Short mmCIF file of C-alpha atoms and ligand atoms in Angstrom, two decimals:
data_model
loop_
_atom_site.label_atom_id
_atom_site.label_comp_id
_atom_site.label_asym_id
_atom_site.label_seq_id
_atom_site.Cartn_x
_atom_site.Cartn_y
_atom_site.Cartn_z
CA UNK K 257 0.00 0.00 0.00
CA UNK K 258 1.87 3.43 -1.01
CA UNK K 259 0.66 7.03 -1.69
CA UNK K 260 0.31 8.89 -4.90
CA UNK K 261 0.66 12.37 -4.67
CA UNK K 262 -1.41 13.79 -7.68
CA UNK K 263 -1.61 16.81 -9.92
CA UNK K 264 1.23 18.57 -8.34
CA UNK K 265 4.22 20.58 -9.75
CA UNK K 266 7.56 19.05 -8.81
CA UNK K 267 10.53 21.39 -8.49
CA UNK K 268 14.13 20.03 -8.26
CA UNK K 269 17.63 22.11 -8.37
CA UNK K 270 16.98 21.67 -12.51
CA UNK K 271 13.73 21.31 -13.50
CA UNK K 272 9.71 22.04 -12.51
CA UNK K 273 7.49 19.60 -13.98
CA UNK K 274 3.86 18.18 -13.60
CA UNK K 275 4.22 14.78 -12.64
CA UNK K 276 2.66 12.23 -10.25
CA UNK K 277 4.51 10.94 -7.80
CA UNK K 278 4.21 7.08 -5.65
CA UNK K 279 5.81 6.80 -2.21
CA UNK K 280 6.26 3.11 -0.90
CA UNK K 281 7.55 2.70 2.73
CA UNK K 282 9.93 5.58 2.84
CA UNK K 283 11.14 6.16 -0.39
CA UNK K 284 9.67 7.59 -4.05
CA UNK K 285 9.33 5.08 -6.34
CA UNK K 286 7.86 6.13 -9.46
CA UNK K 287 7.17 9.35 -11.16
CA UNK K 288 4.78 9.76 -13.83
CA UNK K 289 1.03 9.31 -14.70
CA UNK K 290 -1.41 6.71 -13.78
CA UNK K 291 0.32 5.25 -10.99
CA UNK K 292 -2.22 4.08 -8.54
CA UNK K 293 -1.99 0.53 -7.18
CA UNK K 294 -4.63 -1.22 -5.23
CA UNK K 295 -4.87 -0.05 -1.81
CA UNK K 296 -2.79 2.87 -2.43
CA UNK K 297 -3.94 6.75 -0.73
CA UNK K 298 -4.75 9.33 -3.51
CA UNK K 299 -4.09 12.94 -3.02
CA UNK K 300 -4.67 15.34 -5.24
CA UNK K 301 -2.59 18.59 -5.05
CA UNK K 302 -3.09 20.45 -8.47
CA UNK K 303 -1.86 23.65 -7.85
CA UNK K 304 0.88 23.51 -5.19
CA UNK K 305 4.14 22.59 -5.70
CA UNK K 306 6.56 19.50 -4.08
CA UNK K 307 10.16 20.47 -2.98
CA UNK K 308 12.47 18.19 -1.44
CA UNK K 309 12.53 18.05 2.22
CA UNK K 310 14.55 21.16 3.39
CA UNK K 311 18.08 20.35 4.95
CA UNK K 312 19.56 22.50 7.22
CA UNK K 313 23.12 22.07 7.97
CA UNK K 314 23.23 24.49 11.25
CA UNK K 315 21.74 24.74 14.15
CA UNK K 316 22.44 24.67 17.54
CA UNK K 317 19.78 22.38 19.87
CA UNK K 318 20.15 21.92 23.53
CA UNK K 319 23.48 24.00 23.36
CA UNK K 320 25.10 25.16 26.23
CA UNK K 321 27.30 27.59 26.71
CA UNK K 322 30.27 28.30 28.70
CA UNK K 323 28.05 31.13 31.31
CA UNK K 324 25.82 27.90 31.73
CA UNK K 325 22.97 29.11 29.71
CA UNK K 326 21.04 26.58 27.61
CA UNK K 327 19.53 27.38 24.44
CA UNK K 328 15.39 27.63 24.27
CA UNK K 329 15.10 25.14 21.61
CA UNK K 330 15.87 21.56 22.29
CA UNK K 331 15.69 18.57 19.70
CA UNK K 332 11.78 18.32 20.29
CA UNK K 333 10.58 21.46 19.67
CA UNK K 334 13.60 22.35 17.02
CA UNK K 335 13.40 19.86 14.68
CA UNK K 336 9.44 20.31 15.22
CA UNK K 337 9.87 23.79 13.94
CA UNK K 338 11.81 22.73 11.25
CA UNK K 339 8.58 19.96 10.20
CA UNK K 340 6.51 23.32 9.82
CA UNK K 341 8.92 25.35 7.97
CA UNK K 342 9.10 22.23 4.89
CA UNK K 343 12.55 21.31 6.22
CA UNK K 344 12.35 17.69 6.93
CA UNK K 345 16.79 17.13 7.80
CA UNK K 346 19.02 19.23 10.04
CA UNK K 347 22.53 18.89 11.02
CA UNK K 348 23.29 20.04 14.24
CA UNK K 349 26.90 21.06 15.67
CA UNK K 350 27.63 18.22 18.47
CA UNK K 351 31.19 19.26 20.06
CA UNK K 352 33.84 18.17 21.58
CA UNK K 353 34.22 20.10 25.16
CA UNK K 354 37.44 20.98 26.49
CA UNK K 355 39.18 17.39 28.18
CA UNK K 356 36.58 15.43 26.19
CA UNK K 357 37.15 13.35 23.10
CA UNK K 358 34.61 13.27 19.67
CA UNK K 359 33.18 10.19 21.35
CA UNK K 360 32.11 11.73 24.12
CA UNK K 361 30.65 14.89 22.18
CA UNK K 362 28.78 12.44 20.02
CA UNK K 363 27.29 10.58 22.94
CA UNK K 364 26.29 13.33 24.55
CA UNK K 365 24.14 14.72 21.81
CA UNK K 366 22.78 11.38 20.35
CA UNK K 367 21.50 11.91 24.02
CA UNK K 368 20.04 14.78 23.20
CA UNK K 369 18.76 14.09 20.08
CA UNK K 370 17.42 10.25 20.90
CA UNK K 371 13.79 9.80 20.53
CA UNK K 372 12.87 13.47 20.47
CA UNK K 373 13.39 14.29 17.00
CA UNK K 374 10.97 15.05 14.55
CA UNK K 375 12.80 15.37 11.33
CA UNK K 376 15.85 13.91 10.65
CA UNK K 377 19.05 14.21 12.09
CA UNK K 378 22.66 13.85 11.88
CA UNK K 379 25.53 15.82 12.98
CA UNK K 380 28.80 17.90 12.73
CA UNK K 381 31.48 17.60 15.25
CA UNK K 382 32.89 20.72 16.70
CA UNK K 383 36.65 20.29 17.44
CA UNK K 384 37.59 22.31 20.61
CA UNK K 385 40.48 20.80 22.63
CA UNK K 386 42.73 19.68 19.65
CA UNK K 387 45.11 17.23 20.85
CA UNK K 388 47.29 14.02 18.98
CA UNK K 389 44.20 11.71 19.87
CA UNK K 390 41.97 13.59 17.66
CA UNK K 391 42.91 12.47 14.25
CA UNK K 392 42.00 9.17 15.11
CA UNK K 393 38.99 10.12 16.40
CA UNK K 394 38.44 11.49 13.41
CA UNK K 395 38.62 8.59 11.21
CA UNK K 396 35.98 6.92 13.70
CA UNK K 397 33.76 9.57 13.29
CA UNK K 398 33.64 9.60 9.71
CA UNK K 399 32.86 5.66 10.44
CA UNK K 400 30.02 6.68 12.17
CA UNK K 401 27.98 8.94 10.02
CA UNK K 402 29.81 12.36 10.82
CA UNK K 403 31.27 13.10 7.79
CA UNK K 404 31.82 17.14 8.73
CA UNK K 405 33.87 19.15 11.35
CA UNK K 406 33.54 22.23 12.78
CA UNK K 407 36.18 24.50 13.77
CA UNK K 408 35.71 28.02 15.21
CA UNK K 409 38.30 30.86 14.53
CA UNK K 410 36.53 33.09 17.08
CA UNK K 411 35.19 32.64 20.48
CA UNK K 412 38.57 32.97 22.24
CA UNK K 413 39.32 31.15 25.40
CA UNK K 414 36.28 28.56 25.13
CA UNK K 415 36.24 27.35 21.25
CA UNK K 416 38.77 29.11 19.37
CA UNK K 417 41.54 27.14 17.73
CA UNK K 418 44.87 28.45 16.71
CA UNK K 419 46.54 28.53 13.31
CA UNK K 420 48.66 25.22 13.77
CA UNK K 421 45.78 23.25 15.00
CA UNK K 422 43.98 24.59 12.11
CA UNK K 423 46.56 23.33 9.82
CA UNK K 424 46.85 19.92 11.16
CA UNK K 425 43.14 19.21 11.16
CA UNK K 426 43.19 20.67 7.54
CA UNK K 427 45.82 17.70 6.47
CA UNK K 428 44.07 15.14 8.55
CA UNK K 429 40.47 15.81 6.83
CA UNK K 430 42.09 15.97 3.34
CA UNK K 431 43.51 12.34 3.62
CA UNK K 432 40.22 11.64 5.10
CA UNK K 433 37.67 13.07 2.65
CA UNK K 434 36.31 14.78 5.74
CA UNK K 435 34.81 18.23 5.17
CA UNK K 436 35.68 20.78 7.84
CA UNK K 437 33.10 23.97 8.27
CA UNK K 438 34.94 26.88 9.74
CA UNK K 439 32.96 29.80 11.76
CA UNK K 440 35.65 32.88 10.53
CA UNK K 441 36.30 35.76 12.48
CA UNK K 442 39.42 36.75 14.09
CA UNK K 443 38.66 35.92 17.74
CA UNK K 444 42.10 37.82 19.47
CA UNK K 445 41.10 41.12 17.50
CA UNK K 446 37.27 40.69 18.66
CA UNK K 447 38.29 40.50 22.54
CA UNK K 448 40.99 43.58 22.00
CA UNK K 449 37.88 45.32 20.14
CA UNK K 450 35.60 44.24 23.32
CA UNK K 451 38.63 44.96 26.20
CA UNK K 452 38.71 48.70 24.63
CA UNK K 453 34.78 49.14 24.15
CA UNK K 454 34.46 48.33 27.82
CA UNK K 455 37.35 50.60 29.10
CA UNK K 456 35.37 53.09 27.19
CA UNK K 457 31.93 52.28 29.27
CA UNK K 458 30.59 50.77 25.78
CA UNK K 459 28.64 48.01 26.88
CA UNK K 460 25.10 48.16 25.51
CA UNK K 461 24.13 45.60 22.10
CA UNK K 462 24.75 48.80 20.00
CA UNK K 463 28.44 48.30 20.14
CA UNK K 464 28.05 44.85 19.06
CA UNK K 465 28.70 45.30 15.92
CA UNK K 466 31.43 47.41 16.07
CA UNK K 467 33.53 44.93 17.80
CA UNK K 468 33.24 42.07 15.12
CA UNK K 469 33.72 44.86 12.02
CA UNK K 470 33.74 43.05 8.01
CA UNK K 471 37.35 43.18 8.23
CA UNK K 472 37.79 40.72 11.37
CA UNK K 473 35.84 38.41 9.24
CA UNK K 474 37.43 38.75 5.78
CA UNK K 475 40.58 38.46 7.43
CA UNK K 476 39.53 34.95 8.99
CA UNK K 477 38.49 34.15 5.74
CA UNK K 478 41.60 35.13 3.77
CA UNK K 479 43.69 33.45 6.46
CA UNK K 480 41.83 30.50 6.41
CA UNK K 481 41.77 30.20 2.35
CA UNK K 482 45.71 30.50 2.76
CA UNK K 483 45.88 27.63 5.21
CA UNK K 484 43.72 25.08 3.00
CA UNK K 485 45.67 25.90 0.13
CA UNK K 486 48.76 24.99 2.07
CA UNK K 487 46.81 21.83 2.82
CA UNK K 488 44.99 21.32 -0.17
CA UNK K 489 41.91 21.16 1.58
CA UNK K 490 38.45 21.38 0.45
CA UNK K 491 36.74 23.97 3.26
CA UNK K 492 33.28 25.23 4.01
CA UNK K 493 32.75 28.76 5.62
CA UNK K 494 29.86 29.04 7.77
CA UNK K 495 27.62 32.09 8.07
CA UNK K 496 29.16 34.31 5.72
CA UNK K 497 27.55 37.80 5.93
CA UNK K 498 30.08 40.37 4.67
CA UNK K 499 30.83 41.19 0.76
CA UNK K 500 34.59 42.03 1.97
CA UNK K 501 34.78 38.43 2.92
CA UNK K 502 32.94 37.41 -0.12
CA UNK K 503 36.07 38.75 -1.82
CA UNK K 504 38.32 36.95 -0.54
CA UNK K 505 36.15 34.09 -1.53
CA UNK K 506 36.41 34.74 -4.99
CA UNK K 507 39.47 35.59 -4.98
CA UNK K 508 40.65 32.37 -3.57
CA UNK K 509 38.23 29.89 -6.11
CA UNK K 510 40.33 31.88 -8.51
CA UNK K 511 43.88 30.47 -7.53
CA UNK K 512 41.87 27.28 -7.39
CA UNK K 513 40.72 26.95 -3.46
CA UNK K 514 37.89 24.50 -3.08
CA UNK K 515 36.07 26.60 -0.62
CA UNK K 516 32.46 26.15 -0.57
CA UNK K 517 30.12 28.82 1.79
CA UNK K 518 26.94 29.25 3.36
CA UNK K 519 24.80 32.17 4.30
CA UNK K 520 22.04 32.46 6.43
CA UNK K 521 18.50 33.93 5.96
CA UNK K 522 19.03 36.70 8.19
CA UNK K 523 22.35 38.21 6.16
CA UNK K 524 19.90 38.80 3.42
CA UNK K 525 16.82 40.08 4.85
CA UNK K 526 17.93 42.11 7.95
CA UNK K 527 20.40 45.19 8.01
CA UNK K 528 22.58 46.27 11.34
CA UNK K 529 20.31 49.61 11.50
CA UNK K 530 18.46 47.10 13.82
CA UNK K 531 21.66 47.91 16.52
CA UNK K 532 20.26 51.44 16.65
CA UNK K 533 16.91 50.78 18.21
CA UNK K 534 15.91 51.72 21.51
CA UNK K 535 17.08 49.97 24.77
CA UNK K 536 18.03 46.95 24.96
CA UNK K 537 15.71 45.57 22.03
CA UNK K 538 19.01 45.26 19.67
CA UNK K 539 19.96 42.13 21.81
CA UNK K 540 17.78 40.50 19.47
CA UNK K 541 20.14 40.69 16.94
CA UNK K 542 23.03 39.85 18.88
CA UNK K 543 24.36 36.77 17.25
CA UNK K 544 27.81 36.19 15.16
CA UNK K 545 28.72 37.38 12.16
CA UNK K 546 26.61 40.47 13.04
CA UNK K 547 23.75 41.66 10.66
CA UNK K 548 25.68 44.31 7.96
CA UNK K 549 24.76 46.47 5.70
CA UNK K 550 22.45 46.70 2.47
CA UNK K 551 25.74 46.83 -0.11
CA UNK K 552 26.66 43.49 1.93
CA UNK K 553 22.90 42.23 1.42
CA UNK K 554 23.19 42.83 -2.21
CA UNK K 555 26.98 41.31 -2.22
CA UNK K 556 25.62 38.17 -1.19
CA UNK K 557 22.56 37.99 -3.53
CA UNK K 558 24.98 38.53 -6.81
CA UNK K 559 27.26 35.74 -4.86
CA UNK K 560 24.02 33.33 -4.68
CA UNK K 561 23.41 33.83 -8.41
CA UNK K 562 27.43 33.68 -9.44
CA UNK K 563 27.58 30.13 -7.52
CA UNK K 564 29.72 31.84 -4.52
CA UNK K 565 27.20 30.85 -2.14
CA UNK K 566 25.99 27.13 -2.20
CA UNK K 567 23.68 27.07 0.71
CA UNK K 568 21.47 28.99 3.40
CA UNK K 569 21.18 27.51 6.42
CA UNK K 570 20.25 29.09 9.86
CA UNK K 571 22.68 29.33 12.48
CA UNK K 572 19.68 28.60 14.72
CA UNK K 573 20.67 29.29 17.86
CA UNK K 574 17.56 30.75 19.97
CA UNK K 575 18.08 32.47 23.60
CA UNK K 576 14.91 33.67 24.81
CA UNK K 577 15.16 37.94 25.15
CA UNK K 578 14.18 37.66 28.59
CA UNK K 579 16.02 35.41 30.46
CA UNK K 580 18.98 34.38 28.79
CA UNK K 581 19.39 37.94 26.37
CA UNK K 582 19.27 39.75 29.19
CA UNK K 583 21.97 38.67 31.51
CA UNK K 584 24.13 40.65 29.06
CA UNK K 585 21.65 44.20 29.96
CA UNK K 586 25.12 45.59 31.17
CA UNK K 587 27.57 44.36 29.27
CA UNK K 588 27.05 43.30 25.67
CA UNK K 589 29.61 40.88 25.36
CA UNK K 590 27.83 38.85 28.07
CA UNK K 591 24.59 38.00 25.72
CA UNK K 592 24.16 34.50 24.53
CA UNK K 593 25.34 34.73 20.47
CA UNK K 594 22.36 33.60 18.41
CA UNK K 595 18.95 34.28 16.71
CA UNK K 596 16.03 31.87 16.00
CA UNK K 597 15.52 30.84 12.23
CA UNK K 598 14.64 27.39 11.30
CA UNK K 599 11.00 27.52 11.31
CA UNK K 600 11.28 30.18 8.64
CA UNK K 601 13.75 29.84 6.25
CA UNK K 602 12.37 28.71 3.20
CA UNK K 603 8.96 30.46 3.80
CA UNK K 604 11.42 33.89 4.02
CA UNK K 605 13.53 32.83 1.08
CA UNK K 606 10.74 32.15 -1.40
CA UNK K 607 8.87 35.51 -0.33
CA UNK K 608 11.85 38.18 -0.50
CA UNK K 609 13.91 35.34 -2.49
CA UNK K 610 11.96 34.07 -5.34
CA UNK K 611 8.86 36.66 -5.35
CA UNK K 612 11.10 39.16 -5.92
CA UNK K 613 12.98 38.10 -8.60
CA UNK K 614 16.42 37.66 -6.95
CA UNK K 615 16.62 33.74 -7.65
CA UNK K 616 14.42 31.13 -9.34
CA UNK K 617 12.33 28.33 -7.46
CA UNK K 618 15.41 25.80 -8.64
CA UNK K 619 17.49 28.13 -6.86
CA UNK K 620 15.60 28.14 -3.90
CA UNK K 621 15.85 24.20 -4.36
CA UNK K 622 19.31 24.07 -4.69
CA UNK K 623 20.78 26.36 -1.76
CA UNK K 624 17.95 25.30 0.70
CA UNK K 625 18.28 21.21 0.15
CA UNK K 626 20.11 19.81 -2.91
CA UNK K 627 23.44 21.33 -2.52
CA UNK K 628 23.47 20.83 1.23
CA UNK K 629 23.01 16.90 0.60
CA UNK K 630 25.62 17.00 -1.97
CA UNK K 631 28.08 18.73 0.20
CA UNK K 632 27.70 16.43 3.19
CA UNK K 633 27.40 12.85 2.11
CA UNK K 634 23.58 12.07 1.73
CA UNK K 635 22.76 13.02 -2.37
CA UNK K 636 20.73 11.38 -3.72
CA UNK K 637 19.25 9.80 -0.39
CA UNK K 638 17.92 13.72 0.63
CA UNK K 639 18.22 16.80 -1.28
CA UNK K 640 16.17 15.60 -4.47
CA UNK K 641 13.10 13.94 -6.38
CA UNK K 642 13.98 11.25 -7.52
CA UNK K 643 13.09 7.60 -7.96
CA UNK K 644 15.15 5.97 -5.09
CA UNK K 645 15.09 9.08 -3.19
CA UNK K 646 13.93 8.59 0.69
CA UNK K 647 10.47 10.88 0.47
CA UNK K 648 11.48 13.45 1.94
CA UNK K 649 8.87 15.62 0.15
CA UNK K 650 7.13 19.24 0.90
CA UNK K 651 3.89 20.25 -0.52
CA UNK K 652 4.21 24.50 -0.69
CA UNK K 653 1.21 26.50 -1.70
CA UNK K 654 2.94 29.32 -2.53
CA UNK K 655 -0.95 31.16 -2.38
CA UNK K 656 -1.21 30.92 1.14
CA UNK K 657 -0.45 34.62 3.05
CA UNK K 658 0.47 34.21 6.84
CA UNK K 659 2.34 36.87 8.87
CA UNK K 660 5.45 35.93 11.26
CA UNK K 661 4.47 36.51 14.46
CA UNK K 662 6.47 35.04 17.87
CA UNK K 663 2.45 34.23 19.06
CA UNK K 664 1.91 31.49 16.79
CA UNK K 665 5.26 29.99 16.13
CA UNK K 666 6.25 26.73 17.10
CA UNK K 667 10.08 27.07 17.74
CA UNK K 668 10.32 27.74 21.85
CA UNK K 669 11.51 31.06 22.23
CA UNK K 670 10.05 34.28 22.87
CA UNK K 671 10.89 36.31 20.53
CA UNK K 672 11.27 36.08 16.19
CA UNK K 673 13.30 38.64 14.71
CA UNK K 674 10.92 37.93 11.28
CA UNK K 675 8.15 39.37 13.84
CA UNK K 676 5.75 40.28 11.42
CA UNK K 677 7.05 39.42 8.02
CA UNK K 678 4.50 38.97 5.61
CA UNK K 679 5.41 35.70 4.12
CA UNK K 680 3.64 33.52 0.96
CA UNK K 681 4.68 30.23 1.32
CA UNK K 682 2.44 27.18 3.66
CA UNK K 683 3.80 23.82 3.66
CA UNK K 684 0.31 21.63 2.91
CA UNK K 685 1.98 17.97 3.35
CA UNK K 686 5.30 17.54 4.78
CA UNK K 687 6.52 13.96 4.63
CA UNK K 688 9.13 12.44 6.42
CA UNK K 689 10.69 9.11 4.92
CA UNK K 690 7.10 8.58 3.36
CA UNK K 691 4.99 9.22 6.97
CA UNK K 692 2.82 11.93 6.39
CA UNK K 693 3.85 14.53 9.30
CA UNK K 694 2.55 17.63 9.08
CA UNK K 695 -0.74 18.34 6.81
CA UNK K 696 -2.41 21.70 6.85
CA UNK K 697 -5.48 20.15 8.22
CA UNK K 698 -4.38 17.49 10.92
CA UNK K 699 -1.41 19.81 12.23
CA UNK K 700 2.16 18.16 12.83
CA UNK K 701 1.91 14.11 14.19
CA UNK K 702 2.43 13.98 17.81
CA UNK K 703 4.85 11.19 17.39
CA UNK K 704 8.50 12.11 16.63
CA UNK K 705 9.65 10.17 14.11
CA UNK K 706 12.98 11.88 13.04
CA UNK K 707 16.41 8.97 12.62
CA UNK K 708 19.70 9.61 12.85
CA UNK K 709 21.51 10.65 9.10
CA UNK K 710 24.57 8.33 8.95
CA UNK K 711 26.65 10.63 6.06
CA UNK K 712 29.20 9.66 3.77
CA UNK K 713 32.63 11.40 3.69
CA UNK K 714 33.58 13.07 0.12
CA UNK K 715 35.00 10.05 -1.09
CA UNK K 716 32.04 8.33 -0.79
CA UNK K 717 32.63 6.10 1.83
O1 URP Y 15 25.90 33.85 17.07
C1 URP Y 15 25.97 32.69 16.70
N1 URP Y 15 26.22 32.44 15.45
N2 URP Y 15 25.78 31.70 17.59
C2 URP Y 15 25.85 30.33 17.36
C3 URP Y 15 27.26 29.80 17.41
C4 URP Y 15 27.98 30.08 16.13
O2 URP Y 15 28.87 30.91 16.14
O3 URP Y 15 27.68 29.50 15.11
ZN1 ZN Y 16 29.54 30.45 14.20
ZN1 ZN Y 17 26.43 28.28 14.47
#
C-alpha cells in the first residue's frame, strides 16, 4: 500500500514539472502518470508545488554555553519547527568540550537528540580541545555517520583554535575526505575590540557590531583560504555575511581553493540599523557574524546567483530575550550569540527570495536542500526527487499569506526577529521518509519520528 501524490508541480535544483509521484515505505518510487496501485492513498494537489525536504546544515539544539545558559530550543521542539517550515533534515553542531574526546561529544548529543526528533538528524562535530588523539577520532567519526567538522576561529578562550591546530586538522580531513566547516572571524582582534569598548563604558548591544567589524571576518576568511591551500583542503565557511569576505572568496576559487560557503536567511533580509533601536531591544540581533549592511545584502545575492554561495542555512541558535538575552543588559559581550531561524527559512527565502525576482524556485531548491546533501554525504538519499530518493517531500502553496508573528510559532523562544514578516509560502503535506507529518489540516503528528543521518565522507565512503 503506497501514496500517490497527484496533480502537483515538482521542483528540483533543474527542472519544474507536472508529474505524479508514488511513495512506498519511505522512499519515491515512481514518477509519472497513472500510478495508482490497489490499496494505495490518492491525493490530489493540483496547484501547489513539491520540494524536497529542506536540509539545514546548522543549528544549535540543547546548546550550552560556557556562562551555563542553555539554548530555548531543544531537539523536540527544534526539529518540530523545522517539520513546519518544509525542512524535513538538520545537522546540528555536536562538540567536543574541552578534556573530552569526539566520542564523548557524540554521545552526549545522540542523548540529546534520541527519541525526540521530529525530522531527521545527523551531525557535525565541533573540534575544541585539539590534541594528537583527535585524528584518530576522526577517522571513527567519519565511520560513524559524521562526515563534517567544525572549527571556530573566534570565540577565544572557550572554542577558538589556533593557526597550527587549524593546519593539522586541515591535512588530517584531506587524507580523510572529511569536510571541515569553519565559523571565521578573528577571535584575538574581537576580545581587544571588546577589552577597549568596555574601558570606554561601551557596553550596551549597539556596540556589538562594532567589535566584530567586516574586516575581522574577511581576514579569517583570507587566512583560512591560505591555510587550505597549504593543505589542499576542500573547506566550508559558515555564516558568511560580509561582501569584503565574499572577496576573498572569490578571490581564492580563482587560484583554485575549493572553498564552498553558506549564508544564512538573516544576512539577506535584515540590516545592522536594527543595533540602533531603543534599549536593549538590539539584543535581538546579537548573534555572530553580526547583521551588515544593504551593499553586503546585495553582495551576497549577486554571490548566490554567481555560484559563490551554495547554501542557506540558519545558524539557529535561539536564547529567549528575557532570560537568557538579558543577563548581558550591562555588558554586551555577556549575551548568549544567536537568533532563532529554522522555522522560517524557506517560507522567508521564497517571499523576498523568489517573489522578488532575486533567484528562481530551482534556486531556492538548490541552496535550501540539494546542494546541502551534496556537500555532506547524503545526495541522492535527501536533497532531491527522484526515484530511489527517501520521500522526503514538501507540498508549498505558494498562495497561502500568513504573517510571522512570535504568538503562533512553534520554535520555543520568545521572541522572532521575522516578527511580522509577511510571508507567501504554507507547507500543505510535509513527509518524512514517506509518513505523512505535518498536513495543513491534521497539524504536525504527535509522534516524533525523526532517525539519525549516517553521512558519507567526500570520497564516498
Ligand atoms: O551567534 C551565533 N552564530 N551563535 C551560534 C554559534 C555560532 O557561532 O555558530
Ligand atoms: Zn559560528
Ligand atoms: Zn552556528
Amino acid at each position: 500500500m503506497g501514496i500517490v501524490l497527484k496533480d502537483g508541480l515538482i521542483v528540483t535544483a533543474v527542472d519544474i514539472y507536472k508529474a505524479d509521484i508514488r511513495i512506498e515505505g519511505e522512499k519515491i518510487v515512481a514518477i509519472g502518470s497513472q500510478l495508482k496501485k490497489t490499496g494505495d492513498e490518492v491525493i490530489s494537489i493540483d496547484g501547489y508545488y513539491i520540494l524536497p525536504g529542506g536540509i539545514d546544515t546548522h543549528t544549535h539544539f540543547d546548546l550550552e554555553t560556557g556562562t551555563g545558559i542553555r539554548t530555548a530550543d531543544d531537539f523536540a521542539s527544534g526539529t518540530k519547527a523545522a517539520i513546519a517550515g518544509g525542512t524535513t533534515t538538520i545537522l546540528d553542531y555536536a562538540t567536543q568540550n574541552k578534556g573530552e574526546t569526539l566520542q564523548q561529544g557524540l554521545n552526549n548529543w545522540n542523548q540529546k537528540a534520541k527519541n525526540k526528533s521530529y525530522c531527521d538528524v545527523g551531525f557535525h562535530m565541533a573540534i575544541t580541545d585539539w590534541n594528537d588523539k583527535v585524528p584518530v577520532q576522526m577517522k571513527d567519526m567519519i565511520q560513524k555517520g559524521v562526515s563534517s567538522f567544525k572549527i571556530y576561529m573566534a570565540y577565544k578562550g572557550i572554542m577558538q583554535m589556533d593557526d597550527e591546530d587549524i593546519f593539522k586538522a586541515l591535512i588530517r580531513s584531506k587524507e580523510l575526505g572529511a569536510l571541515i566547516t569553519f565559523h571565521c572571524e578573528n577571535g584575538d582582534v574581537i576580545e581587544a575590540l571588546i577589552q577597549e569598548s568596555k574601558s570606554k563604558k561601551y557596553t550596551s548591544p549597539y556596540y556589538h557590531p562594532l567589535v566584530r567589524p567586516a574586516l575581522v571576518e574577511k581576514e579569517a576568511v583570507t587566512r583560512l583560504l591560505y591555510l587550505a591551500e597549504l593543505a589542499n583542503a576542500p573547506v566550508y565557511i559558515v555564516h558568511l555575511s560580509s561582501k569584503e569576505a565574499l572577496e576573498n572568496v572569490i578571490e581564492a576559487k580563482k587560484r583554485g581553493v575549493e572553498v564552498h560557503v553558506e549564508t544564512c536567511p538573516h544576512y539577506l533580509l535584515l540590516e545592522d540599523s536594527l543595533y540602533d533601536l531603543e534599549g536593549f531591544e538590539s539584543a535581538k540581533y546579537v548573534m555572530s557574524p553580526p547583521l551588515r549592511k544593504q551593499e553586503d545584502i546585495e553582495a551576497l545575492w549577486n554571490g548566490i546567483n554567481n555560484h559563490f554561495i551554495d547554501t542557506i542555512s540558519t545558524d539557529h541558535c535561539s536564547f529567549n530575550f528575557r532570560g537568557h538575552k538579558d543577563v548581558g543588559i550591562n555588558d554586551f559581550s555577556q549575551i548568549p550569540n544567536g537568533i532563532p531561524g529554522v522555522e522560517h527559512r524557506i517560507s522567508l527565502l521564497y517571499t523576498y527570495g523568489v517573489q522578488l525576482g532575486k533567484i528562481s524556485l530551482n534556486k531556492l531548491v538548490e541552496l535550501t536542500s540539494t546542494n546541502a546533501a551534496k556537500l555532506f554525504g547524503v545526495y541522492p538519499q535527501k536533497g532531491t526527487i527522484a526515484v530511489g530518493s527517501d520521500a522526503d517531500i514538501v507540498v508549498w502553496d505558494f498562495n497561502q499569506t500568513s504573517i510571522i508573528e512570535q504568538k503562533t510559532q512553534i520554535q520555543n523562544v520568545d521572541y522572532t526577529p521575522y516578527e511580522g514578516m509577511q510571508v507567501k509560502a504554507q507547507p500543505v503535506y510535509v513527509f518524512l521518509r514517506g509518513n505523512k507529518v505535518l498536513s495543513q489540516d491534521g497539524g504536525i503528528l504527535e509522534q516524533p519520528q525523526g532517525r539519525f543521518v549516517k553521512r558519507k565522507s567526500l570520497k564516498g565512503e
